JSON list of C-alpha atoms and ligand atoms in Angstrom, two decimals:
[
{"chain": "A", "resi": 191, "resn": "MET", "atom": "CA", "xyz": [-5.72, -12.01, 22.28]},
{"chain": "A", "resi": 192, "resn": "LEU", "atom": "CA", "xyz": [-7.68, -13.67, 19.86]},
{"chain": "A", "resi": 193, "resn": "TYR", "atom": "CA", "xyz": [-10.35, -13.46, 18.63]},
{"chain": "A", "resi": 194, "resn": "VAL", "atom": "CA", "xyz": [-13.55, -15.07, 16.27]},
{"chain": "A", "resi": 195, "resn": "VAL", "atom": "CA", "xyz": [-15.36, -13.48, 14.90]},
{"chain": "A", "resi": 196, "resn": "GLN", "atom": "CA", "xyz": [-18.34, -13.29, 11.51]},
{"chain": "A", "resi": 197, "resn": "GLY", "atom": "CA", "xyz": [-18.12, -10.78, 9.43]},
{"chain": "A", "resi": 198, "resn": "SER", "atom": "CA", "xyz": [-15.79, -9.97, 6.88]},
{"chain": "A", "resi": 199, "resn": "VAL", "atom": "CA", "xyz": [-11.89, -9.40, 7.13]},
{"chain": "A", "resi": 200, "resn": "VAL", "atom": "CA", "xyz": [-12.34, -6.24, 5.28]},
{"chain": "A", "resi": 201, "resn": "GLU", "atom": "CA", "xyz": [-14.05, -4.68, 7.78]},
{"chain": "A", "resi": 202, "resn": "GLN", "atom": "CA", "xyz": [-11.57, -5.70, 10.95]},
{"chain": "A", "resi": 203, "resn": "HIS", "atom": "CA", "xyz": [-9.84, -3.06, 12.89]},
{"chain": "A", "resi": 204, "resn": "ALA", "atom": "CA", "xyz": [-6.26, -4.39, 12.40]},
{"chain": "A", "resi": 205, "resn": "ASP", "atom": "CA", "xyz": [-2.74, -2.73, 11.12]},
{"chain": "A", "resi": 206, "resn": "ALA", "atom": "CA", "xyz": [-2.90, -6.31, 8.94]},
{"chain": "A", "resi": 207, "resn": "ILE", "atom": "CA", "xyz": [-5.26, -7.37, 7.13]},
{"chain": "A", "resi": 208, "resn": "VAL", "atom": "CA", "xyz": [-5.04, -10.72, 5.60]},
{"chain": "A", "resi": 209, "resn": "ASN", "atom": "CA", "xyz": [-5.34, -11.90, 1.54]},
{"chain": "A", "resi": 210, "resn": "ALA", "atom": "CA", "xyz": [-5.92, -15.60, 0.36]},
{"chain": "A", "resi": 211, "resn": "ALA", "atom": "CA", "xyz": [-4.61, -14.71, -2.57]},
{"chain": "A", "resi": 212, "resn": "ASN", "atom": "CA", "xyz": [-3.50, -16.81, -5.69]},
{"chain": "A", "resi": 213, "resn": "HIS", "atom": "CA", "xyz": [0.01, -16.90, -7.12]},
{"chain": "A", "resi": 214, "resn": "THR", "atom": "CA", "xyz": [-0.20, -13.97, -9.59]},
{"chain": "A", "resi": 215, "resn": "LEU", "atom": "CA", "xyz": [-1.05, -11.81, -6.92]},
{"chain": "A", "resi": 216, "resn": "LEU", "atom": "CA", "xyz": [-3.21, -10.12, -9.53]},
{"chain": "A", "resi": 217, "resn": "GLY", "atom": "CA", "xyz": [-6.73, -10.02, -7.59]},
{"chain": "A", "resi": 218, "resn": "GLY", "atom": "CA", "xyz": [-9.32, -13.21, -7.79]},
{"chain": "A", "resi": 219, "resn": "GLY", "atom": "CA", "xyz": [-12.81, -13.77, -6.68]},
{"chain": "A", "resi": 220, "resn": "GLY", "atom": "CA", "xyz": [-14.15, -14.52, -3.36]},
{"chain": "A", "resi": 221, "resn": "VAL", "atom": "CA", "xyz": [-12.14, -12.45, -0.17]},
{"chain": "A", "resi": 222, "resn": "ASP", "atom": "CA", "xyz": [-9.18, -11.38, -3.15]},
{"chain": "A", "resi": 223, "resn": "GLY", "atom": "CA", "xyz": [-11.80, -9.42, -5.23]},
{"chain": "A", "resi": 224, "resn": "ALA", "atom": "CA", "xyz": [-13.14, -7.46, -2.09]},
{"chain": "A", "resi": 225, "resn": "ILE", "atom": "CA", "xyz": [-9.86, -6.43, -0.45]},
{"chain": "A", "resi": 226, "resn": "HIS", "atom": "CA", "xyz": [-9.21, -5.34, -4.04]},
{"chain": "A", "resi": 227, "resn": "ARG", "atom": "CA", "xyz": [-12.36, -3.81, -4.75]},
{"chain": "A", "resi": 228, "resn": "ALA", "atom": "CA", "xyz": [-12.17, -2.42, -1.60]},
{"chain": "A", "resi": 229, "resn": "ALA", "atom": "CA", "xyz": [-8.75, -0.69, -1.15]},
{"chain": "A", "resi": 230, "resn": "GLY", "atom": "CA", "xyz": [-8.85, 0.17, -5.51]},
{"chain": "A", "resi": 231, "resn": "PRO", "atom": "CA", "xyz": [-6.53, 0.59, -8.51]},
{"chain": "A", "resi": 232, "resn": "GLY", "atom": "CA", "xyz": [-3.21, 1.50, -5.92]},
{"chain": "A", "resi": 233, "resn": "LEU", "atom": "CA", "xyz": [-3.39, -1.85, -4.38]},
{"chain": "A", "resi": 234, "resn": "LEU", "atom": "CA", "xyz": [-3.22, -3.60, -8.08]},
{"chain": "A", "resi": 235, "resn": "GLU", "atom": "CA", "xyz": [-0.63, -1.20, -9.29]},
{"chain": "A", "resi": 236, "resn": "GLU", "atom": "CA", "xyz": [1.61, -2.04, -6.48]},
{"chain": "A", "resi": 237, "resn": "CYS", "atom": "CA", "xyz": [0.93, -5.85, -6.03]},
{"chain": "A", "resi": 238, "resn": "ARG", "atom": "CA", "xyz": [1.85, -5.67, -10.27]},
{"chain": "A", "resi": 239, "resn": "ALA", "atom": "CA", "xyz": [5.79, -5.43, -9.53]},
{"chain": "A", "resi": 240, "resn": "LEU", "atom": "CA", "xyz": [5.34, -8.55, -6.99]},
{"chain": "A", "resi": 241, "resn": "GLY", "atom": "CA", "xyz": [6.40, -10.75, -9.54]},
{"chain": "A", "resi": 242, "resn": "GLY", "atom": "CA", "xyz": [3.92, -12.83, -7.55]},
{"chain": "A", "resi": 243, "resn": "CYS", "atom": "CA", "xyz": [4.16, -15.01, -4.32]},
{"chain": "A", "resi": 244, "resn": "ARG", "atom": "CA", "xyz": [4.69, -18.76, -4.04]},
{"chain": "A", "resi": 245, "resn": "THR", "atom": "CA", "xyz": [2.02, -20.87, -1.69]},
{"chain": "A", "resi": 246, "resn": "GLY", "atom": "CA", "xyz": [3.08, -21.23, 1.96]},
{"chain": "A", "resi": 247, "resn": "GLU", "atom": "CA", "xyz": [4.95, -17.67, 1.83]},
{"chain": "A", "resi": 248, "resn": "ALA", "atom": "CA", "xyz": [3.01, -14.09, 2.40]},
{"chain": "A", "resi": 249, "resn": "LYS", "atom": "CA", "xyz": [4.36, -10.51, 0.74]},
{"chain": "A", "resi": 250, "resn": "ALA", "atom": "CA", "xyz": [2.60, -6.66, 2.55]},
{"chain": "A", "resi": 251, "resn": "THR", "atom": "CA", "xyz": [1.63, -4.19, 0.42]},
{"chain": "A", "resi": 252, "resn": "GLY", "atom": "CA", "xyz": [-0.61, -0.85, 1.06]},
{"chain": "A", "resi": 253, "resn": "ALA", "atom": "CA", "xyz": [-3.63, -1.25, 2.50]},
{"chain": "A", "resi": 254, "resn": "TYR", "atom": "CA", "xyz": [-4.93, 2.39, 0.32]},
{"chain": "A", "resi": 255, "resn": "GLY", "atom": "CA", "xyz": [-8.77, 2.89, 0.15]},
{"chain": "A", "resi": 256, "resn": "ILE", "atom": "CA", "xyz": [-8.66, -0.34, 3.35]},
{"chain": "A", "resi": 257, "resn": "ARG", "atom": "CA", "xyz": [-8.38, 2.54, 5.03]},
{"chain": "A", "resi": 258, "resn": "GLN", "atom": "CA", "xyz": [-8.40, 1.48, 8.87]},
{"chain": "A", "resi": 259, "resn": "ALA", "atom": "CA", "xyz": [-5.48, -0.98, 8.06]},
{"chain": "A", "resi": 260, "resn": "ARG", "atom": "CA", "xyz": [-1.63, 0.05, 7.44]},
{"chain": "A", "resi": 261, "resn": "HIS", "atom": "CA", "xyz": [-0.99, -3.08, 5.50]},
{"chain": "A", "resi": 262, "resn": "VAL", "atom": "CA", "xyz": [-2.21, -6.06, 3.33]},
{"chain": "A", "resi": 263, "resn": "ILE", "atom": "CA", "xyz": [-0.80, -8.93, 3.30]},
{"chain": "A", "resi": 264, "resn": "HIS", "atom": "CA", "xyz": [-0.88, -11.59, 0.84]},
{"chain": "A", "resi": 265, "resn": "THR", "atom": "CA", "xyz": [-0.31, -15.40, 1.38]},
{"chain": "A", "resi": 266, "resn": "VAL", "atom": "CA", "xyz": [-1.34, -17.90, -1.35]},
{"chain": "A", "resi": 267, "resn": "GLY", "atom": "CA", "xyz": [-2.76, -21.18, 0.58]},
{"chain": "A", "resi": 268, "resn": "PRO", "atom": "CA", "xyz": [-2.85, -24.71, -1.15]},
{"chain": "A", "resi": 269, "resn": "VAL", "atom": "CA", "xyz": [-5.43, -25.72, -3.62]},
{"chain": "A", "resi": 270, "resn": "TYR", "atom": "CA", "xyz": [-6.82, -28.68, -1.17]},
{"chain": "A", "resi": 271, "resn": "SER", "atom": "CA", "xyz": [-6.18, -32.10, -2.80]},
{"chain": "A", "resi": 272, "resn": "ALA", "atom": "CA", "xyz": [-6.41, -35.45, 0.12]},
{"chain": "A", "resi": 273, "resn": "ARG", "atom": "CA", "xyz": [-3.63, -36.85, -1.95]},
{"chain": "A", "resi": 274, "resn": "ARG", "atom": "CA", "xyz": [-1.57, -34.64, -0.54]},
{"chain": "A", "resi": 275, "resn": "ALA", "atom": "CA", "xyz": [-3.47, -34.18, 3.05]},
{"chain": "A", "resi": 276, "resn": "ASP", "atom": "CA", "xyz": [-0.01, -33.48, 4.94]},
{"chain": "A", "resi": 277, "resn": "ALA", "atom": "CA", "xyz": [1.81, -31.48, 2.89]},
{"chain": "A", "resi": 278, "resn": "CYS", "atom": "CA", "xyz": [-1.47, -29.32, 2.18]},
{"chain": "A", "resi": 279, "resn": "ARG", "atom": "CA", "xyz": [-1.50, -28.89, 6.25]},
{"chain": "A", "resi": 280, "resn": "ARG", "atom": "CA", "xyz": [2.32, -28.18, 6.39]},
{"chain": "A", "resi": 281, "resn": "GLU", "atom": "CA", "xyz": [1.81, -25.49, 3.29]},
{"chain": "A", "resi": 282, "resn": "LEU", "atom": "CA", "xyz": [-1.77, -24.33, 4.64]},
{"chain": "A", "resi": 283, "resn": "GLU", "atom": "CA", "xyz": [0.50, -23.82, 8.36]},
{"chain": "A", "resi": 284, "resn": "SER", "atom": "CA", "xyz": [3.21, -21.75, 6.84]},
{"chain": "A", "resi": 285, "resn": "CYS", "atom": "CA", "xyz": [0.41, -19.08, 5.27]},
{"chain": "A", "resi": 286, "resn": "TYR", "atom": "CA", "xyz": [-0.43, -18.28, 8.89]},
{"chain": "A", "resi": 287, "resn": "ARG", "atom": "CA", "xyz": [3.04, -18.26, 9.53]},
{"chain": "A", "resi": 288, "resn": "SER", "atom": "CA", "xyz": [4.88, -15.96, 7.24]},
{"chain": "A", "resi": 289, "resn": "SER", "atom": "CA", "xyz": [2.14, -13.75, 7.75]},
{"chain": "A", "resi": 290, "resn": "CYS", "atom": "CA", "xyz": [2.09, -13.44, 11.13]},
{"chain": "A", "resi": 291, "resn": "GLU", "atom": "CA", "xyz": [5.40, -12.57, 11.05]},
{"chain": "A", "resi": 292, "resn": "LEU", "atom": "CA", "xyz": [5.83, -10.66, 8.06]},
{"chain": "A", "resi": 293, "resn": "ALA", "atom": "CA", "xyz": [3.12, -8.44, 10.16]},
{"chain": "A", "resi": 294, "resn": "LEU", "atom": "CA", "xyz": [5.90, -8.16, 13.41]},
{"chain": "A", "resi": 295, "resn": "GLU", "atom": "CA", "xyz": [8.39, -6.99, 10.74]},
{"chain": "A", "resi": 296, "resn": "LEU", "atom": "CA", "xyz": [6.41, -4.06, 9.92]},
{"chain": "A", "resi": 297, "resn": "GLY", "atom": "CA", "xyz": [5.41, -3.37, 13.32]},
{"chain": "A", "resi": 298, "resn": "ASP", "atom": "CA", "xyz": [1.94, -3.74, 12.70]},
{"chain": "A", "resi": 299, "resn": "ALA", "atom": "CA", "xyz": [0.36, -4.16, 16.59]},
{"chain": "A", "resi": 300, "resn": "SER", "atom": "CA", "xyz": [-3.01, -6.37, 15.22]},
{"chain": "A", "resi": 301, "resn": "ILE", "atom": "CA", "xyz": [-3.70, -8.36, 12.10]},
{"chain": "A", "resi": 302, "resn": "ALA", "atom": "CA", "xyz": [-7.11, -10.11, 10.96]},
{"chain": "A", "resi": 303, "resn": "PHE", "atom": "CA", "xyz": [-7.32, -13.44, 8.86]},
{"chain": "A", "resi": 304, "resn": "PRO", "atom": "CA", "xyz": [-9.58, -15.05, 6.87]},
{"chain": "A", "resi": 305, "resn": "ALA", "atom": "CA", "xyz": [-9.78, -18.84, 6.73]},
{"chain": "A", "resi": 306, "resn": "ILE", "atom": "CA", "xyz": [-7.00, -19.50, 4.26]},
{"chain": "A", "resi": 307, "resn": "SER", "atom": "CA", "xyz": [-7.78, -22.34, 1.67]},
{"chain": "A", "resi": 308, "resn": "CYS", "atom": "CA", "xyz": [-11.31, -22.88, 2.87]},
{"chain": "A", "resi": 309, "resn": "GLY", "atom": "CA", "xyz": [-13.26, -21.30, 0.00]},
{"chain": "A", "resi": 310, "resn": "VAL", "atom": "CA", "xyz": [-11.98, -21.41, -3.85]},
{"chain": "A", "resi": 311, "resn": "TYR", "atom": "CA", "xyz": [-8.98, -23.87, -2.67]},
{"chain": "A", "resi": 312, "resn": "GLY", "atom": "CA", "xyz": [-11.38, -26.70, -0.80]},
{"chain": "A", "resi": 313, "resn": "TYR", "atom": "CA", "xyz": [-9.21, -26.85, 2.27]},
{"chain": "A", "resi": 314, "resn": "PRO", "atom": "CA", "xyz": [-12.43, -29.33, 4.63]},
{"chain": "A", "resi": 315, "resn": "LEU", "atom": "CA", "xyz": [-13.58, -26.43, 6.49]},
{"chain": "A", "resi": 316, "resn": "GLU", "atom": "CA", "xyz": [-12.56, -27.93, 9.83]},
{"chain": "A", "resi": 317, "resn": "GLU", "atom": "CA", "xyz": [-9.20, -29.78, 9.52]},
{"chain": "A", "resi": 318, "resn": "GLY", "atom": "CA", "xyz": [-8.61, -25.49, 7.98]},
{"chain": "A", "resi": 319, "resn": "LEU", "atom": "CA", "xyz": [-9.86, -23.56, 11.06]},
{"chain": "A", "resi": 320, "resn": "THR", "atom": "CA", "xyz": [-8.19, -26.01, 13.14]},
{"chain": "A", "resi": 321, "resn": "VAL", "atom": "CA", "xyz": [-4.72, -24.75, 11.35]},
{"chain": "A", "resi": 322, "resn": "ALA", "atom": "CA", "xyz": [-5.02, -21.42, 11.90]},
{"chain": "A", "resi": 323, "resn": "LEU", "atom": "CA", "xyz": [-6.40, -21.48, 15.25]},
{"chain": "A", "resi": 324, "resn": "GLU", "atom": "CA", "xyz": [-3.55, -23.96, 16.61]},
{"chain": "A", "resi": 325, "resn": "VAL", "atom": "CA", "xyz": [-1.02, -21.22, 14.30]},
{"chain": "A", "resi": 326, "resn": "LEU", "atom": "CA", "xyz": [-2.36, -18.17, 15.54]},
{"chain": "A", "resi": 327, "resn": "ALA", "atom": "CA", "xyz": [-3.09, -18.99, 19.31]},
{"chain": "A", "resi": 328, "resn": "SER", "atom": "CA", "xyz": [0.97, -19.31, 19.24]},
{"chain": "A", "resi": 329, "resn": "TYR", "atom": "CA", "xyz": [1.88, -15.88, 17.77]},
{"chain": "A", "resi": 330, "resn": "ALA", "atom": "CA", "xyz": [-1.41, -14.04, 19.76]},
{"chain": "A", "resi": 331, "resn": "PRO", "atom": "CA", "xyz": [0.54, -13.42, 22.83]},
{"chain": "A", "resi": 332, "resn": "ARG", "atom": "CA", "xyz": [3.26, -11.03, 19.84]},
{"chain": "A", "resi": 333, "resn": "PHE", "atom": "CA", "xyz": [0.07, -8.76, 19.41]},
{"chain": "A", "resi": 334, "resn": "THR", "atom": "CA", "xyz": [-2.35, -7.04, 21.13]},
{"chain": "A", "resi": 335, "resn": "ARG", "atom": "CA", "xyz": [-4.77, -8.51, 18.72]},
{"chain": "A", "resi": 336, "resn": "VAL", "atom": "CA", "xyz": [-5.65, -11.48, 16.41]},
{"chain": "A", "resi": 337, "resn": "VAL", "atom": "CA", "xyz": [-8.61, -11.41, 14.57]},
{"chain": "A", "resi": 338, "resn": "LEU", "atom": "CA", "xyz": [-9.50, -15.22, 12.74]},
{"chain": "A", "resi": 339, "resn": "ALA", "atom": "CA", "xyz": [-12.95, -13.44, 11.04]},
{"chain": "A", "resi": 340, "resn": "LEU", "atom": "CA", "xyz": [-15.26, -15.98, 8.85]},
{"chain": "A", "resi": 341, "resn": "PHE", "atom": "CA", "xyz": [-17.45, -14.30, 5.88]},
{"chain": "A", "resi": 342, "resn": "ARG", "atom": "CA", "xyz": [-20.43, -17.51, 6.29]},
{"chain": "A", "resi": 343, "resn": "SER", "atom": "CA", "xyz": [-22.12, -18.09, 9.53]},
{"chain": "A", "resi": 344, "resn": "GLY", "atom": "CA", "xyz": [-21.67, -22.03, 8.68]},
{"chain": "A", "resi": 345, "resn": "GLU", "atom": "CA", "xyz": [-18.33, -20.92, 8.74]},
{"chain": "A", "resi": 346, "resn": "TYR", "atom": "CA", "xyz": [-18.29, -19.29, 12.08]},
{"chain": "A", "resi": 347, "resn": "ALA", "atom": "CA", "xyz": [-20.53, -21.81, 13.46]},
{"chain": "A", "resi": 348, "resn": "VAL", "atom": "CA", "xyz": [-17.72, -24.11, 13.05]},
{"chain": "A", "resi": 349, "resn": "ALA", "atom": "CA", "xyz": [-15.25, -21.84, 13.71]},
{"chain": "A", "resi": 350, "resn": "ARG", "atom": "CA", "xyz": [-16.38, -21.38, 17.17]},
{"chain": "A", "resi": 351, "resn": "ASP", "atom": "CA", "xyz": [-17.57, -26.11, 18.38]},
{"chain": "A", "resi": 352, "resn": "VAL", "atom": "CA", "xyz": [-13.28, -25.89, 16.75]},
{"chain": "A", "resi": 353, "resn": "ALA", "atom": "CA", "xyz": [-11.80, -23.23, 19.39]},
{"chain": "A", "resi": 354, "resn": "ALA", "atom": "CA", "xyz": [-14.06, -24.54, 21.42]},
{"chain": "A", "resi": 355, "resn": "GLY", "atom": "CA", "xyz": [-12.57, -28.22, 21.47]},
{"chain": "A", "resi": 356, "resn": "LEU", "atom": "CA", "xyz": [-9.47, -26.51, 21.42]},
{"chain": "A", "resi": 357, "resn": "TYR", "atom": "CA", "xyz": [-9.38, -23.47, 23.72]},
{"chain": "A", "resi": 358, "resn": "PRO", "atom": "CA", "xyz": [-10.89, -22.16, 27.12]},
{"chain": "A", "resi": 359, "resn": "VAL", "atom": "CA", "xyz": [-13.22, -19.79, 24.89]},
{"chain": "A", "resi": 360, "resn": "TRP", "atom": "CA", "xyz": [-16.16, -17.21, 26.50]},
{"chain": "A", "resi": 361, "resn": "GLU", "atom": "CA", "xyz": [-18.84, -15.05, 23.87]},
{"chain": "A", "resi": 362, "resn": "GLY", "atom": "CA", "xyz": [-17.17, -11.16, 24.67]},
{"chain": "A", "resi": 363, "resn": "PRO", "atom": "CA", "xyz": [-18.71, -8.86, 23.10]},
{"chain": "A", "resi": 364, "resn": "GLU", "atom": "CA", "xyz": [-16.68, -8.46, 19.79]},
{"chain": "A", "resi": 365, "resn": "GLY", "atom": "CA", "xyz": [-17.19, -11.92, 18.66]},
{"chain": "A", "resi": 366, "resn": "LEU", "atom": "CA", "xyz": [-15.30, -15.40, 20.19]},
{"chain": "A", "resi": 367, "resn": "VAL", "atom": "CA", "xyz": [-12.14, -14.65, 22.84]},
{"chain": "A", "resi": 368, "resn": "VAL", "atom": "CA", "xyz": [-9.71, -17.43, 22.70]},
{"chain": "A", "resi": 369, "resn": "GLN", "atom": "CA", "xyz": [-7.42, -18.20, 25.64]},
{"chain": "A", "resi": 370, "resn": "ALA", "atom": "CA", "xyz": [-4.18, -18.65, 23.99]},
{"chain": "B", "resi": 21, "resn": "LIG", "atom": "N1", "xyz": [-15.89, -11.18, 1.96]},
{"chain": "B", "resi": 21, "resn": "LIG", "atom": "C1", "xyz": [-15.83, -11.79, 2.93]},
{"chain": "B", "resi": 21, "resn": "LIG", "atom": "N2", "xyz": [-14.83, -12.49, 2.60]},
{"chain": "B", "resi": 21, "resn": "LIG", "atom": "C2", "xyz": [-14.89, -13.48, 1.95]},
{"chain": "B", "resi": 21, "resn": "LIG", "atom": "C3", "xyz": [-15.39, -13.12, 0.38]},
{"chain": "B", "resi": 21, "resn": "LIG", "atom": "C4", "xyz": [-15.94, -11.50, 0.73]},
{"chain": "B", "resi": 21, "resn": "LIG", "atom": "N3", "xyz": [-16.71, -10.88, -0.93]},
{"chain": "B", "resi": 21, "resn": "LIG", "atom": "N4", "xyz": [-15.89, -14.25, -0.33]},
{"chain": "B", "resi": 21, "resn": "LIG", "atom": "C5", "xyz": [-15.09, -15.75, 0.37]},
{"chain": "B", "resi": 21, "resn": "LIG", "atom": "N5", "xyz": [-14.68, -14.95, 1.91]},
{"chain": "B", "resi": 21, "resn": "LIG", "atom": "P1", "xyz": [-12.11, -17.87, -0.81]},
{"chain": "B", "resi": 21, "resn": "LIG", "atom": "P2", "xyz": [-9.35, -19.47, -1.01]},
{"chain": "B", "resi": 21, "resn": "LIG", "atom": "C6", "xyz": [-14.18, -16.50, 2.28]},
{"chain": "B", "resi": 21, "resn": "LIG", "atom": "O1", "xyz": [-12.40, -18.78, -2.09]},
{"chain": "B", "resi": 21, "resn": "LIG", "atom": "O2", "xyz": [-9.85, -20.59, -0.77]},
{"chain": "B", "resi": 21, "resn": "LIG", "atom": "C7", "xyz": [-9.51, -16.17, -4.91]},
{"chain": "B", "resi": 21, "resn": "LIG", "atom": "O3", "xyz": [-9.81, -16.40, -6.42]},
{"chain": "B", "resi": 21, "resn": "LIG", "atom": "C8", "xyz": [-14.72, -17.25, 2.60]},
{"chain": "B", "resi": 21, "resn": "LIG", "atom": "O4", "xyz": [-15.91, -17.62, 3.33]},
{"chain": "B", "resi": 21, "resn": "LIG", "atom": "O5", "xyz": [-11.77, -16.06, -0.80]},
{"chain": "B", "resi": 21, "resn": "LIG", "atom": "O6", "xyz": [-7.94, -18.67, -0.44]},
{"chain": "B", "resi": 21, "resn": "LIG", "atom": "C9", "xyz": [-8.21, -16.77, -4.66]},
{"chain": "B", "resi": 21, "resn": "LIG", "atom": "O7", "xyz": [-7.50, -15.39, -5.64]},
{"chain": "B", "resi": 21, "resn": "LIG", "atom": "C10", "xyz": [-13.36, -17.89, 2.59]},
{"chain": "B", "resi": 21, "resn": "LIG", "atom": "O8", "xyz": [-13.85, -18.06, 4.06]},
{"chain": "B", "resi": 21, "resn": "LIG", "atom": "O9", "xyz": [-9.81, -18.18, -0.59]},
{"chain": "B", "resi": 21, "resn": "LIG", "atom": "C11", "xyz": [-7.42, -17.42, -5.57]},
{"chain": "B", "resi": 21, "resn": "LIG", "atom": "O10", "xyz": [-7.40, -17.63, -6.93]},
{"chain": "B", "resi": 21, "resn": "LIG", "atom": "C12", "xyz": [-12.51, -17.42, 2.87]},
{"chain": "B", "resi": 21, "resn": "LIG", "atom": "O11", "xyz": [-12.64, -15.93, 2.17]},
{"chain": "B", "resi": 21, "resn": "LIG", "atom": "C13", "xyz": [-8.60, -18.21, -4.78]},
{"chain": "B", "resi": 21, "resn": "LIG", "atom": "O12", "xyz": [-9.81, -17.50, -4.53]},
{"chain": "B", "resi": 21, "resn": "LIG", "atom": "C14", "xyz": [-11.68, -18.01, 1.95]},
{"chain": "B", "resi": 21, "resn": "LIG", "atom": "O13", "xyz": [-12.06, -18.01, 0.38]},
{"chain": "B", "resi": 21, "resn": "LIG", "atom": "C15", "xyz": [-8.81, -18.42, -3.37]},
{"chain": "B", "resi": 21, "resn": "LIG", "atom": "O14", "xyz": [-9.06, -19.71, -2.29]}
]
């Protein structure tokens, strides 16, 4: 099942929590900072050994202080540029796909995502959420739960409208349920 919820990805009950990271994998602002703060210094130490990550790819670590999760999956979204909109879309699709594939390889039954690239990296929100929902809908049957967590209420409102335009949806106690 695919869920769209308002809240921080850090708080989600999922085997894999996805981080919108940068090439260094050494932390940053936004959700990356929140994940590193919640996980603690062990996460940074493991990240140092990974040698960075390319745009569109994903790498996994332990979840450390994020007790309810088994893994953090770090992926690097595109820095949006209108001049290379098609390439950005392919890179963003690849982030969601690579993260799901890695979680499946690791035996994670559930996975929670933030809106990758839709903050500091400037991906237009509606387009970025459309990519997220389309890829996640295609993976939903392979997990017990796939969650797209929108941190800001404005982001959640847009996500709800985008999801309703693409799929049948209904409001459940845990948020918006998307019939993928
Ligand atoms: N907790 C949970 N979610 C958050 C938080 C938070 N504290 N802050 C933002 N979000 P962003 P990006 C949501 O900017 O665009 C970092 O510095 C936000 O509302 O975190 O992929 C990295 O190191 C949005 O929905 O990621 C990179 O340098 C989502 O997280 C760069 O930012 C993604 O916004 C990556 O930029």
